[in-house]
mmCIF file of N, CA and C in Angstrom:
data_model
loop_
_atom_site.group_PDB
_atom_site.id
_atom_site.type_symbol
_atom_site.label_atom_id
_atom_site.label_comp_id
_atom_site.label_asym_id
_atom_site.label_seq_id
_atom_site.Cartn_x
_atom_site.Cartn_y
_atom_site.Cartn_z
ATOM 1 N N MET U 383 0.151 -21.025 -28.685
ATOM 2 C CA MET U 383 0.663 -20.667 -27.362
ATOM 3 C C MET U 383 0.288 -19.217 -27.058
ATOM 4 N N THR U 384 -0.212 -18.976 -25.870
ATOM 5 C CA THR U 384 -0.534 -17.618 -25.446
ATOM 6 C C THR U 384 0.543 -17.130 -24.500
ATOM 7 N N ASP U 385 0.488 -15.833 -24.199
ATOM 8 C CA ASP U 385 1.436 -15.272 -23.238
ATOM 9 C C ASP U 385 1.340 -15.965 -21.888
ATOM 10 N N LEU U 386 0.157 -16.476 -21.561
ATOM 11 C CA LEU U 386 -0.029 -17.133 -20.270
ATOM 12 C C LEU U 386 0.604 -18.518 -20.229
ATOM 13 N N ASP U 387 0.960 -19.053 -21.394
ATOM 14 C CA ASP U 387 1.567 -20.382 -21.435
ATOM 15 C C ASP U 387 3.052 -20.372 -21.086
ATOM 16 N N LEU U 388 3.656 -19.199 -21.015
ATOM 17 C CA LEU U 388 5.080 -19.121 -20.731
ATOM 18 C C LEU U 388 5.316 -19.396 -19.256
ATOM 19 N N ASP U 389 6.092 -20.429 -18.980
ATOM 20 C CA ASP U 389 6.382 -20.806 -17.603
ATOM 21 C C ASP U 389 7.759 -20.305 -17.204
ATOM 22 N N THR U 390 7.796 -19.419 -16.233
ATOM 23 C CA THR U 390 9.042 -18.932 -15.673
ATOM 24 C C THR U 390 8.930 -19.076 -14.169
ATOM 25 N N PHE U 391 9.952 -19.654 -13.570
ATOM 26 C CA PHE U 391 9.894 -19.933 -12.148
ATOM 27 C C PHE U 391 11.083 -19.318 -11.425
ATOM 28 N N ALA U 392 10.844 -18.898 -10.208
ATOM 29 C CA ALA U 392 11.908 -18.395 -9.345
ATOM 30 C C ALA U 392 12.685 -19.573 -8.773
ATOM 31 N N ALA U 393 13.802 -19.271 -8.145
ATOM 32 C CA ALA U 393 14.644 -20.315 -7.552
ATOM 33 C C ALA U 393 13.883 -21.140 -6.515
ATOM 34 N N ASP U 394 12.913 -20.519 -5.829
ATOM 35 C CA ASP U 394 12.163 -21.259 -4.805
ATOM 36 C C ASP U 394 11.001 -22.072 -5.381
ATOM 37 N N GLY U 395 10.847 -22.063 -6.710
ATOM 38 C CA GLY U 395 9.811 -22.858 -7.354
ATOM 39 C C GLY U 395 8.512 -22.126 -7.616
ATOM 40 N N THR U 396 8.380 -20.889 -7.147
ATOM 41 C CA THR U 396 7.152 -20.134 -7.393
ATOM 42 C C THR U 396 7.170 -19.599 -8.819
ATOM 43 N N ARG U 397 5.987 -19.520 -9.393
ATOM 44 C CA ARG U 397 5.855 -19.023 -10.758
ATOM 45 C C ARG U 397 6.054 -17.502 -10.773
ATOM 46 N N ILE U 398 6.863 -17.019 -11.681
ATOM 47 C CA ILE U 398 7.029 -15.577 -11.894
ATOM 48 C C ILE U 398 5.948 -15.164 -12.880
ATOM 49 N N CYS U 399 5.147 -14.185 -12.484
ATOM 50 C CA CYS U 399 3.959 -13.878 -13.279
ATOM 51 C C CYS U 399 3.614 -12.396 -13.166
ATOM 52 N N SER U 400 3.419 -11.756 -14.311
ATOM 53 C CA SER U 400 3.054 -10.339 -14.293
ATOM 54 C C SER U 400 1.645 -10.125 -13.745
ATOM 55 N N ILE U 401 0.792 -11.149 -13.793
ATOM 56 C CA ILE U 401 -0.533 -11.034 -13.168
ATOM 57 C C ILE U 401 -0.354 -10.862 -11.661
ATOM 58 N N ALA U 402 0.478 -11.692 -11.068
ATOM 59 C CA ALA U 402 0.741 -11.585 -9.632
ATOM 60 C C ALA U 402 1.379 -10.237 -9.305
ATOM 61 N N ASP U 403 2.278 -9.783 -10.162
ATOM 62 C CA ASP U 403 2.917 -8.485 -9.937
ATOM 63 C C ASP U 403 1.885 -7.356 -9.985
ATOM 64 N N ALA U 404 0.982 -7.411 -10.960
ATOM 65 C CA ALA U 404 -0.062 -6.391 -11.073
ATOM 66 C C ALA U 404 -0.994 -6.426 -9.874
ATOM 67 N N LEU U 405 -1.368 -7.628 -9.442
ATOM 68 C CA LEU U 405 -2.251 -7.751 -8.278
ATOM 69 C C LEU U 405 -1.599 -7.200 -7.024
ATOM 70 N N GLU U 406 -0.300 -7.317 -6.937
ATOM 71 C CA GLU U 406 0.431 -6.748 -5.801
ATOM 72 C C GLU U 406 0.241 -5.228 -5.744
ATOM 73 N N LEU U 407 0.129 -4.595 -6.904
ATOM 74 C CA LEU U 407 -0.027 -3.138 -6.960
ATOM 75 C C LEU U 407 -1.479 -2.684 -6.809
ATOM 76 N N ILE U 408 -2.404 -3.351 -7.488
ATOM 77 C CA ILE U 408 -3.780 -2.834 -7.557
ATOM 78 C C ILE U 408 -4.837 -3.887 -7.276
ATOM 79 N N GLY U 409 -4.454 -5.034 -6.731
ATOM 80 C CA GLY U 409 -5.359 -6.168 -6.666
ATOM 81 C C GLY U 409 -6.247 -6.282 -5.457
ATOM 82 N N ASP U 410 -6.710 -5.194 -4.916
ATOM 83 C CA ASP U 410 -7.686 -5.315 -3.839
ATOM 84 C C ASP U 410 -8.928 -4.505 -4.207
ATOM 85 N N ARG U 411 -10.011 -4.831 -3.561
ATOM 86 C CA ARG U 411 -11.308 -4.212 -3.861
ATOM 87 C C ARG U 411 -11.251 -2.688 -3.869
ATOM 88 N N TRP U 412 -10.684 -2.109 -2.825
ATOM 89 C CA TRP U 412 -10.721 -0.652 -2.686
ATOM 90 C C TRP U 412 -9.897 0.029 -3.762
ATOM 91 N N SER U 413 -8.754 -0.517 -4.105
ATOM 92 C CA SER U 413 -7.922 0.093 -5.139
ATOM 93 C C SER U 413 -8.654 0.136 -6.473
ATOM 94 N N LEU U 414 -9.280 -0.958 -6.843
ATOM 95 C CA LEU U 414 -9.992 -0.993 -8.122
ATOM 96 C C LEU U 414 -11.209 -0.071 -8.114
ATOM 97 N N LEU U 415 -11.902 0.006 -6.985
ATOM 98 C CA LEU U 415 -13.044 0.919 -6.903
ATOM 99 C C LEU U 415 -12.601 2.377 -6.949
ATOM 100 N N VAL U 416 -11.456 2.679 -6.372
ATOM 101 C CA VAL U 416 -10.910 4.037 -6.441
ATOM 102 C C VAL U 416 -10.599 4.395 -7.892
ATOM 103 N N VAL U 417 -9.950 3.497 -8.605
ATOM 104 C CA VAL U 417 -9.646 3.749 -10.012
ATOM 105 C C VAL U 417 -10.934 3.930 -10.810
ATOM 106 N N ARG U 418 -11.947 3.110 -10.511
ATOM 107 C CA ARG U 418 -13.238 3.262 -11.183
ATOM 108 C C ARG U 418 -13.798 4.664 -10.981
ATOM 109 N N GLU U 419 -13.829 5.117 -9.741
ATOM 110 C CA GLU U 419 -14.435 6.423 -9.455
ATOM 111 C C GLU U 419 -13.651 7.578 -10.068
ATOM 112 N N ILE U 420 -12.331 7.520 -9.978
ATOM 113 C CA ILE U 420 -11.540 8.596 -10.578
ATOM 114 C C ILE U 420 -11.744 8.597 -12.099
ATOM 115 N N GLY U 421 -11.859 7.412 -12.673
ATOM 116 C CA GLY U 421 -12.158 7.310 -14.100
ATOM 117 C C GLY U 421 -13.509 7.894 -14.460
ATOM 118 N N PHE U 422 -14.442 7.890 -13.516
ATOM 119 C CA PHE U 422 -15.758 8.501 -13.702
ATOM 120 C C PHE U 422 -15.759 9.983 -13.363
ATOM 121 N N GLU U 423 -14.557 10.576 -13.276
ATOM 122 C CA GLU U 423 -14.413 12.007 -12.999
ATOM 123 C C GLU U 423 -14.787 12.382 -11.569
ATOM 124 N N VAL U 424 -14.694 11.453 -10.653
ATOM 125 C CA VAL U 424 -14.885 11.725 -9.231
ATOM 126 C C VAL U 424 -13.474 11.871 -8.666
ATOM 127 N N HIS U 425 -13.073 13.104 -8.340
ATOM 128 C CA HIS U 425 -11.667 13.377 -8.046
ATOM 129 C C HIS U 425 -11.361 13.703 -6.589
ATOM 130 N N ARG U 426 -12.346 14.030 -5.807
ATOM 131 C CA ARG U 426 -12.075 14.487 -4.442
ATOM 132 C C ARG U 426 -12.313 13.381 -3.424
ATOM 133 N N PHE U 427 -11.499 13.407 -2.382
ATOM 134 C CA PHE U 427 -11.465 12.346 -1.384
ATOM 135 C C PHE U 427 -12.849 11.985 -0.861
ATOM 136 N N ASP U 428 -13.596 12.979 -0.368
ATOM 137 C CA ASP U 428 -14.907 12.684 0.223
ATOM 138 C C ASP U 428 -15.885 12.101 -0.792
ATOM 139 N N GLN U 429 -15.803 12.564 -2.040
ATOM 140 C CA GLN U 429 -16.667 12.013 -3.079
ATOM 141 C C GLN U 429 -16.294 10.563 -3.381
ATOM 142 N N ILE U 430 -14.995 10.295 -3.453
ATOM 143 C CA ILE U 430 -14.539 8.924 -3.702
ATOM 144 C C ILE U 430 -14.981 8.026 -2.555
ATOM 145 N N ARG U 431 -14.839 8.522 -1.331
ATOM 146 C CA ARG U 431 -15.235 7.734 -0.153
ATOM 147 C C ARG U 431 -16.721 7.404 -0.189
ATOM 148 N N THR U 432 -17.542 8.401 -0.522
ATOM 149 C CA THR U 432 -18.986 8.187 -0.585
ATOM 150 C C THR U 432 -19.341 7.172 -1.665
ATOM 151 N N ARG U 433 -18.744 7.299 -2.833
ATOM 152 C CA ARG U 433 -19.090 6.429 -3.965
ATOM 153 C C ARG U 433 -18.578 5.006 -3.813
ATOM 154 N N THR U 434 -17.481 4.826 -3.077
ATOM 155 C CA THR U 434 -16.941 3.476 -2.910
ATOM 156 C C THR U 434 -17.424 2.817 -1.623
ATOM 157 N N GLY U 435 -17.765 3.630 -0.624
ATOM 158 C CA GLY U 435 -18.115 3.090 0.684
ATOM 159 C C GLY U 435 -16.894 2.711 1.498
ATOM 160 N N ALA U 436 -15.718 3.100 1.048
ATOM 161 C CA ALA U 436 -14.477 2.749 1.741
ATOM 162 C C ALA U 436 -14.350 3.515 3.050
ATOM 163 N N PRO U 437 -13.904 2.854 4.104
ATOM 164 C CA PRO U 437 -13.600 3.574 5.342
ATOM 165 C C PRO U 437 -12.497 4.610 5.083
ATOM 166 N N ARG U 438 -12.562 5.727 5.797
ATOM 167 C CA ARG U 438 -11.652 6.854 5.590
ATOM 168 C C ARG U 438 -10.178 6.433 5.608
ATOM 169 N N GLN U 439 -9.758 5.697 6.623
ATOM 170 C CA GLN U 439 -8.345 5.307 6.721
ATOM 171 C C GLN U 439 -7.945 4.348 5.609
ATOM 172 N N MET U 440 -8.847 3.455 5.239
ATOM 173 C CA MET U 440 -8.575 2.518 4.156
ATOM 174 C C MET U 440 -8.402 3.274 2.846
ATOM 175 N N LEU U 441 -9.288 4.229 2.593
ATOM 176 C CA LEU U 441 -9.208 5.007 1.360
ATOM 177 C C LEU U 441 -7.917 5.813 1.310
ATOM 178 N N ALA U 442 -7.565 6.448 2.408
ATOM 179 C CA ALA U 442 -6.322 7.236 2.440
ATOM 180 C C ALA U 442 -5.119 6.343 2.136
ATOM 181 N N ALA U 443 -5.099 5.149 2.712
ATOM 182 C CA ALA U 443 -3.987 4.225 2.467
ATOM 183 C C ALA U 443 -3.955 3.784 1.012
ATOM 184 N N ARG U 444 -5.110 3.483 0.427
ATOM 185 C CA ARG U 444 -5.148 3.042 -0.972
ATOM 186 C C ARG U 444 -4.737 4.166 -1.914
ATOM 187 N N LEU U 445 -5.194 5.372 -1.650
ATOM 188 C CA LEU U 445 -4.796 6.493 -2.502
ATOM 189 C C LEU U 445 -3.290 6.717 -2.439
ATOM 190 N N ARG U 446 -2.714 6.622 -1.243
ATOM 191 C CA ARG U 446 -1.252 6.761 -1.108
ATOM 192 C C ARG U 446 -0.533 5.682 -1.917
ATOM 193 N N LYS U 447 -0.999 4.450 -1.784
ATOM 194 C CA LYS U 447 -0.347 3.356 -2.509
ATOM 195 C C LYS U 447 -0.491 3.529 -4.015
ATOM 196 N N LEU U 448 -1.685 3.872 -4.473
ATOM 197 C CA LEU U 448 -1.901 4.070 -5.904
ATOM 198 C C LEU U 448 -1.048 5.222 -6.442
ATOM 199 N N GLU U 449 -0.826 6.230 -5.615
ATOM 200 C CA GLU U 449 0.051 7.327 -6.002
ATOM 201 C C GLU U 449 1.509 6.846 -6.063
ATOM 202 N N GLU U 450 1.928 6.088 -5.060
ATOM 203 C CA GLU U 450 3.311 5.577 -5.019
ATOM 204 C C GLU U 450 3.641 4.693 -6.211
ATOM 205 N N VAL U 451 2.681 3.884 -6.657
ATOM 206 C CA VAL U 451 2.949 2.967 -7.763
ATOM 207 C C VAL U 451 2.638 3.573 -9.130
ATOM 208 N N GLY U 452 2.197 4.844 -9.144
ATOM 209 C CA GLY U 452 2.027 5.556 -10.401
ATOM 210 C C GLY U 452 0.716 5.344 -11.124
ATOM 211 N N VAL U 453 -0.341 4.977 -10.394
ATOM 212 C CA VAL U 453 -1.653 4.778 -11.003
ATOM 213 C C VAL U 453 -2.498 6.047 -10.894
ATOM 214 N N VAL U 454 -2.342 6.792 -9.809
ATOM 215 C CA VAL U 454 -3.041 8.067 -9.640
ATOM 216 C C VAL U 454 -2.019 9.156 -9.313
ATOM 217 N N GLU U 455 -2.443 10.362 -9.550
ATOM 218 C CA GLU U 455 -1.629 11.532 -9.236
ATOM 219 C C GLU U 455 -2.467 12.469 -8.386
ATOM 220 N N ARG U 456 -1.853 13.037 -7.363
ATOM 221 C CA ARG U 456 -2.535 13.991 -6.478
ATOM 222 C C ARG U 456 -2.194 15.394 -6.950
ATOM 223 N N ARG U 457 -3.231 16.221 -7.133
ATOM 224 C CA ARG U 457 -3.037 17.599 -7.593
ATOM 225 C C ARG U 457 -3.719 18.565 -6.632
ATOM 226 N N LYS U 458 -2.988 19.627 -6.297
ATOM 227 C CA LYS U 458 -3.563 20.646 -5.427
ATOM 228 C C LYS U 458 -4.569 21.474 -6.215
ATOM 229 N N TYR U 459 -5.756 21.662 -5.643
ATOM 230 C CA TYR U 459 -6.754 22.504 -6.295
ATOM 231 C C TYR U 459 -7.120 23.712 -5.440
ATOM 232 N N GLN U 460 -6.586 23.793 -4.205
ATOM 233 C CA GLN U 460 -6.891 24.911 -3.318
ATOM 234 C C GLN U 460 -5.723 25.107 -2.362
ATOM 235 N N ASP U 461 -5.366 26.401 -2.125
ATOM 236 C CA ASP U 461 -4.242 26.698 -1.239
ATOM 237 C C ASP U 461 -4.630 26.805 0.226
ATOM 238 N N ARG U 462 -5.744 27.494 0.526
ATOM 239 C CA ARG U 462 -6.146 27.707 1.916
ATOM 240 C C ARG U 462 -7.595 27.337 2.120
ATOM 241 N N PRO U 463 -7.862 26.302 2.851
ATOM 242 C CA PRO U 463 -6.897 25.309 3.300
ATOM 243 C C PRO U 463 -6.397 24.501 2.106
ATOM 244 N N GLU U 464 -5.242 23.893 2.283
ATOM 245 C CA GLU U 464 -4.642 23.106 1.225
ATOM 246 C C GLU U 464 -5.514 21.883 0.950
ATOM 247 N N ARG U 465 -5.942 21.730 -0.306
ATOM 248 C CA ARG U 465 -6.794 20.602 -0.686
ATOM 249 C C ARG U 465 -6.302 20.015 -2.003
ATOM 250 N N TYR U 466 -6.504 18.693 -2.104
ATOM 251 C CA TYR U 466 -6.018 17.964 -3.273
ATOM 252 C C TYR U 466 -7.139 17.167 -3.917
ATOM 253 N N GLU U 467 -6.951 16.877 -5.184
ATOM 254 C CA GLU U 467 -7.829 15.968 -5.901
ATOM 255 C C GLU U 467 -6.949 14.920 -6.572
ATOM 256 N N TYR U 468 -7.572 13.877 -7.066
ATOM 257 C CA TYR U 468 -6.840 12.750 -7.631
ATOM 258 C C TYR U 468 -7.252 12.540 -9.077
ATOM 259 N N VAL U 469 -6.263 12.279 -9.926
ATOM 260 C CA VAL U 469 -6.506 11.997 -11.338
ATOM 261 C C VAL U 469 -5.731 10.736 -11.725
ATOM 262 N N LEU U 470 -6.199 10.069 -12.763
ATOM 263 C CA LEU U 470 -5.510 8.886 -13.241
ATOM 264 C C LEU U 470 -4.284 9.284 -14.062
ATOM 265 N N THR U 471 -3.227 8.553 -13.893
ATOM 266 C CA THR U 471 -2.041 8.702 -14.728
ATOM 267 C C THR U 471 -2.256 7.866 -15.997
ATOM 268 N N GLU U 472 -1.253 7.825 -16.841
ATOM 269 C CA GLU U 472 -1.319 6.971 -18.027
ATOM 270 C C GLU U 472 -1.581 5.516 -17.616
ATOM 271 N N ALA U 473 -0.907 5.065 -16.563
ATOM 272 C CA ALA U 473 -1.102 3.692 -16.084
ATOM 273 C C ALA U 473 -2.539 3.480 -15.598
ATOM 274 N N GLY U 474 -3.098 4.455 -14.903
ATOM 275 C CA GLY U 474 -4.476 4.348 -14.433
ATOM 276 C C GLY U 474 -5.470 4.319 -15.582
ATOM 277 N N ARG U 475 -5.241 5.162 -16.583
ATOM 278 C CA ARG U 475 -6.130 5.166 -17.749
ATOM 279 C C ARG U 475 -6.020 3.850 -18.518
ATOM 280 N N ALA U 476 -4.835 3.254 -18.555
ATOM 281 C CA ALA U 476 -4.652 1.974 -19.238
ATOM 282 C C ALA U 476 -5.334 0.831 -18.494
ATOM 283 N N LEU U 477 -5.561 1.004 -17.201
ATOM 284 C CA LEU U 477 -6.239 -0.010 -16.399
ATOM 285 C C LEU U 477 -7.742 -0.047 -16.675
ATOM 286 N N PHE U 478 -8.298 1.036 -17.164
ATOM 287 C CA PHE U 478 -9.742 1.138 -17.366
ATOM 288 C C PHE U 478 -10.331 0.026 -18.228
ATOM 289 N N PRO U 479 -9.741 -0.335 -19.374
ATOM 290 C CA PRO U 479 -10.315 -1.435 -20.162
ATOM 291 C C PRO U 479 -10.356 -2.762 -19.396
ATOM 292 N N VAL U 480 -9.423 -2.955 -18.485
ATOM 293 C CA VAL U 480 -9.432 -4.158 -17.651
ATOM 294 C C VAL U 480 -10.671 -4.144 -16.757
ATOM 295 N N LEU U 481 -11.007 -2.975 -16.212
ATOM 296 C CA LEU U 481 -12.201 -2.864 -15.372
ATOM 297 C C LEU U 481 -13.469 -3.078 -16.190
ATOM 298 N N VAL U 482 -13.467 -2.626 -17.444
ATOM 299 C CA VAL U 482 -14.617 -2.874 -18.324
ATOM 300 C C VAL U 482 -14.810 -4.376 -18.503
ATOM 301 N N ASP U 483 -13.717 -5.086 -18.766
ATOM 302 C CA ASP U 483 -13.809 -6.539 -18.929
ATOM 303 C C ASP U 483 -14.216 -7.222 -17.627
ATOM 304 N N LEU U 484 -13.726 -6.731 -16.501
ATOM 305 C CA LEU U 484 -14.108 -7.296 -15.217
ATOM 306 C C LEU U 484 -15.599 -7.111 -14.974
ATOM 307 N N ARG U 485 -16.128 -5.960 -15.346
ATOM 308 C CA ARG U 485 -17.560 -5.745 -15.195
ATOM 309 C C ARG U 485 -18.349 -6.716 -16.055
ATOM 310 N N LYS U 486 -17.919 -6.913 -17.302
ATOM 311 C CA LYS U 486 -18.607 -7.855 -18.186
ATOM 312 C C LYS U 486 -18.575 -9.264 -17.598
ATOM 313 N N TRP U 487 -17.439 -9.638 -17.051
ATOM 314 C CA TRP U 487 -17.327 -10.946 -16.421
ATOM 315 C C TRP U 487 -18.288 -11.039 -15.239
ATOM 316 N N GLY U 488 -18.319 -9.990 -14.420
ATOM 317 C CA GLY U 488 -19.216 -9.980 -13.264
ATOM 318 C C GLY U 488 -20.675 -10.058 -13.659
ATOM 319 N N GLU U 489 -21.041 -9.385 -14.737
ATOM 320 C CA GLU U 489 -22.425 -9.441 -15.199
ATOM 321 C C GLU U 489 -22.800 -10.859 -15.626
ATOM 322 N N ARG U 490 -21.831 -11.581 -16.127
ATOM 323 C CA ARG U 490 -22.107 -12.937 -16.606
ATOM 324 C C ARG U 490 -22.047 -13.978 -15.489
ATOM 325 N N PHE U 491 -21.067 -13.851 -14.587
ATOM 326 C CA PHE U 491 -20.814 -14.935 -13.647
ATOM 327 C C PHE U 491 -21.049 -14.608 -12.174
ATOM 328 N N ALA U 492 -21.031 -13.350 -11.782
ATOM 329 C CA ALA U 492 -21.223 -12.995 -10.375
ATOM 330 C C ALA U 492 -22.717 -12.898 -10.073
ATOM 331 N N PRO U 493 -23.121 -13.326 -8.901
ATOM 332 C CA PRO U 493 -24.550 -13.234 -8.570
ATOM 333 C C PRO U 493 -24.997 -11.778 -8.518
ATOM 334 N N SER U 494 -26.208 -11.533 -8.983
ATOM 335 C CA SER U 494 -26.717 -10.166 -8.940
ATOM 336 C C SER U 494 -27.258 -9.876 -7.549
ATOM 337 N N ARG U 495 -27.264 -8.609 -7.227
ATOM 338 C CA ARG U 495 -27.814 -8.176 -5.945
ATOM 339 C C ARG U 495 -28.384 -6.778 -6.132
ATOM 340 N N PRO U 496 -29.503 -6.508 -5.516
ATOM 341 C CA PRO U 496 -30.053 -5.153 -5.627
ATOM 342 C C PRO U 496 -29.167 -4.168 -4.869
ATOM 343 N N VAL U 497 -29.026 -2.987 -5.421
ATOM 344 C CA VAL U 497 -28.228 -1.935 -4.796
ATOM 345 C C VAL U 497 -28.990 -0.623 -4.882
ATOM 346 N N ARG U 498 -28.549 0.329 -4.097
ATOM 347 C CA ARG U 498 -29.147 1.664 -4.163
ATOM 348 C C ARG U 498 -28.301 2.548 -5.053
ATOM 349 N N ARG U 499 -28.948 3.237 -5.964
ATOM 350 C CA ARG U 499 -28.275 4.222 -6.800
ATOM 351 C C ARG U 499 -27.993 5.449 -5.944
ATOM 352 N N PRO U 500 -27.102 6.343 -6.427
ATOM 353 C CA PRO U 500 -26.837 7.580 -5.666
ATOM 354 C C PRO U 500 -28.094 8.390 -5.389
ATOM 355 N N ASP U 501 -29.130 8.275 -6.253
ATOM 356 C CA ASP U 501 -30.368 9.022 -6.021
ATOM 357 C C ASP U 501 -31.268 8.344 -4.983
ATOM 358 N N GLY U 502 -30.820 7.174 -4.464
ATOM 359 C CA GLY U 502 -31.568 6.488 -3.419
ATOM 360 C C GLY U 502 -32.522 5.430 -3.920
ATOM 361 N N ASP U 503 -32.773 5.394 -5.238
ATOM 362 C CA ASP U 503 -33.672 4.388 -5.794
ATOM 363 C C ASP U 503 -33.001 3.025 -5.802
ATOM 364 N N LEU U 504 -33.813 1.999 -5.664
ATOM 365 C CA LEU U 504 -33.308 0.638 -5.715
ATOM 366 C C LEU U 504 -33.129 0.249 -7.172
ATOM 367 N N ALA U 505 -31.965 -0.341 -7.485
ATOM 368 C CA ALA U 505 -31.679 -0.794 -8.845
ATOM 369 C C ALA U 505 -31.148 -2.204 -8.770
ATOM 370 N N GLY U 506 -31.062 -2.848 -9.899
ATOM 371 C CA GLY U 506 -30.423 -4.156 -9.933
ATOM 372 C C GLY U 506 -31.407 -5.258 -10.141
ATOM 373 N N GLY U 507 -30.974 -6.449 -9.718
ATOM 374 C CA GLY U 507 -31.754 -7.612 -10.020
ATOM 375 C C GLY U 507 -31.412 -8.065 -11.422
ATOM 376 N N GLY U 508 -32.273 -8.787 -12.051
ATOM 377 C CA GLY U 508 -32.015 -9.210 -13.421
ATOM 378 C C GLY U 508 -30.897 -10.222 -13.482
ATOM 379 N N THR U 509 -30.225 -10.255 -14.611
ATOM 380 C CA THR U 509 -29.166 -11.235 -14.808
ATOM 381 C C THR U 509 -27.816 -10.582 -14.677
ATOM 382 N N GLY U 510 -27.006 -11.058 -13.785
ATOM 383 C CA GLY U 510 -25.628 -10.587 -13.689
ATOM 384 C C GLY U 510 -25.462 -9.427 -12.769
ATOM 385 N N GLY U 511 -24.905 -8.327 -13.299
ATOM 386 C CA GLY U 511 -24.453 -7.195 -12.497
ATOM 387 C C GLY U 511 -25.545 -6.473 -11.761
ATOM 388 N N ALA U 512 -25.118 -5.634 -10.853
ATOM 389 C CA ALA U 512 -26.033 -4.962 -9.946
ATOM 390 C C ALA U 512 -26.730 -3.777 -10.577
ATOM 391 N N THR U 513 -26.086 -3.086 -11.505
ATOM 392 C CA THR U 513 -26.703 -1.915 -12.101
ATOM 393 C C THR U 513 -26.530 -1.943 -13.594
ATOM 394 N N GLY U 514 -27.384 -1.235 -14.283
ATOM 395 C CA GLY U 514 -27.317 -1.207 -15.734
ATOM 396 C C GLY U 514 -26.496 -0.071 -16.276
ATOM 397 N N GLY U 515 -26.366 1.011 -15.544
ATOM 398 C CA GLY U 515 -25.588 2.143 -16.024
ATOM 399 C C GLY U 515 -26.348 2.932 -17.064
ATOM 400 N N VAL U 516 -25.753 4.014 -17.523
ATOM 401 C CA VAL U 516 -26.308 4.875 -18.546
ATOM 402 C C VAL U 516 -25.874 4.329 -19.894
ATOM 403 N N THR U 517 -26.738 4.355 -20.877
ATOM 404 C CA THR U 517 -26.384 3.807 -22.180
ATOM 405 C C THR U 517 -25.271 4.626 -22.812
ATOM 406 N N GLY U 518 -24.241 3.915 -23.239
ATOM 407 C CA GLY U 518 -23.119 4.550 -23.934
ATOM 408 C C GLY U 518 -22.066 5.064 -22.971
ATOM 409 N N GLY U 519 -20.862 5.194 -23.458
ATOM 410 C CA GLY U 519 -19.771 5.811 -22.693
ATOM 411 C C GLY U 519 -19.244 4.943 -21.582
ATOM 412 N N VAL U 520 -18.410 5.548 -20.754
ATOM 413 C CA VAL U 520 -17.747 4.827 -19.674
ATOM 414 C C VAL U 520 -18.740 4.385 -18.615
ATOM 415 N N THR U 521 -19.761 5.203 -18.331
ATOM 416 C CA THR U 521 -20.715 4.826 -17.297
ATOM 417 C C THR U 521 -21.405 3.527 -17.677
ATOM 418 N N ASP U 522 -21.778 3.356 -18.936
ATOM 419 C CA ASP U 522 -22.392 2.110 -19.359
ATOM 420 C C ASP U 522 -21.398 0.961 -19.247
ATOM 421 N N ALA U 523 -20.155 1.240 -19.531
ATOM 422 C CA ALA U 523 -19.149 0.191 -19.503
ATOM 423 C C ALA U 523 -18.813 -0.249 -18.081
ATOM 424 N N LEU U 524 -18.830 0.665 -17.136
ATOM 425 C CA LEU U 524 -18.395 0.341 -15.781
ATOM 426 C C LEU U 524 -19.410 0.599 -14.708
ATOM 427 N N GLY U 525 -20.454 1.318 -14.967
ATOM 428 C CA GLY U 525 -21.393 1.755 -13.952
ATOM 429 C C GLY U 525 -22.057 0.652 -13.283
#
């Protein structure tokens, strides 16, 4: 029996599940991409926006939510004008291995598509994921 075999149901018949609870907090594309970028040491709003492609208002909303649920923390890095950067909390750092596994799954089962690297070169194709990343480290695991 695995942890997933435990059946617990609410009074209305819906399954009570920590997967559903986790998805409620971080289960959308932009939230996971934000965590990916902050994990790659991309801490400032405009940099995160550029790397994820998220619309400005969407990114601001996701960062607020991730801060509220304790996945990211906002830190002031400049007083005038007041500017902030974002870092992963313990919960955000614990999410990283899940993203590594998600990338591995995507490389195996998601269709590949060519993408542009930050340097503008076309990358991708091949089997599975869109990019190969740098050998070793987090970039190879998630890039």
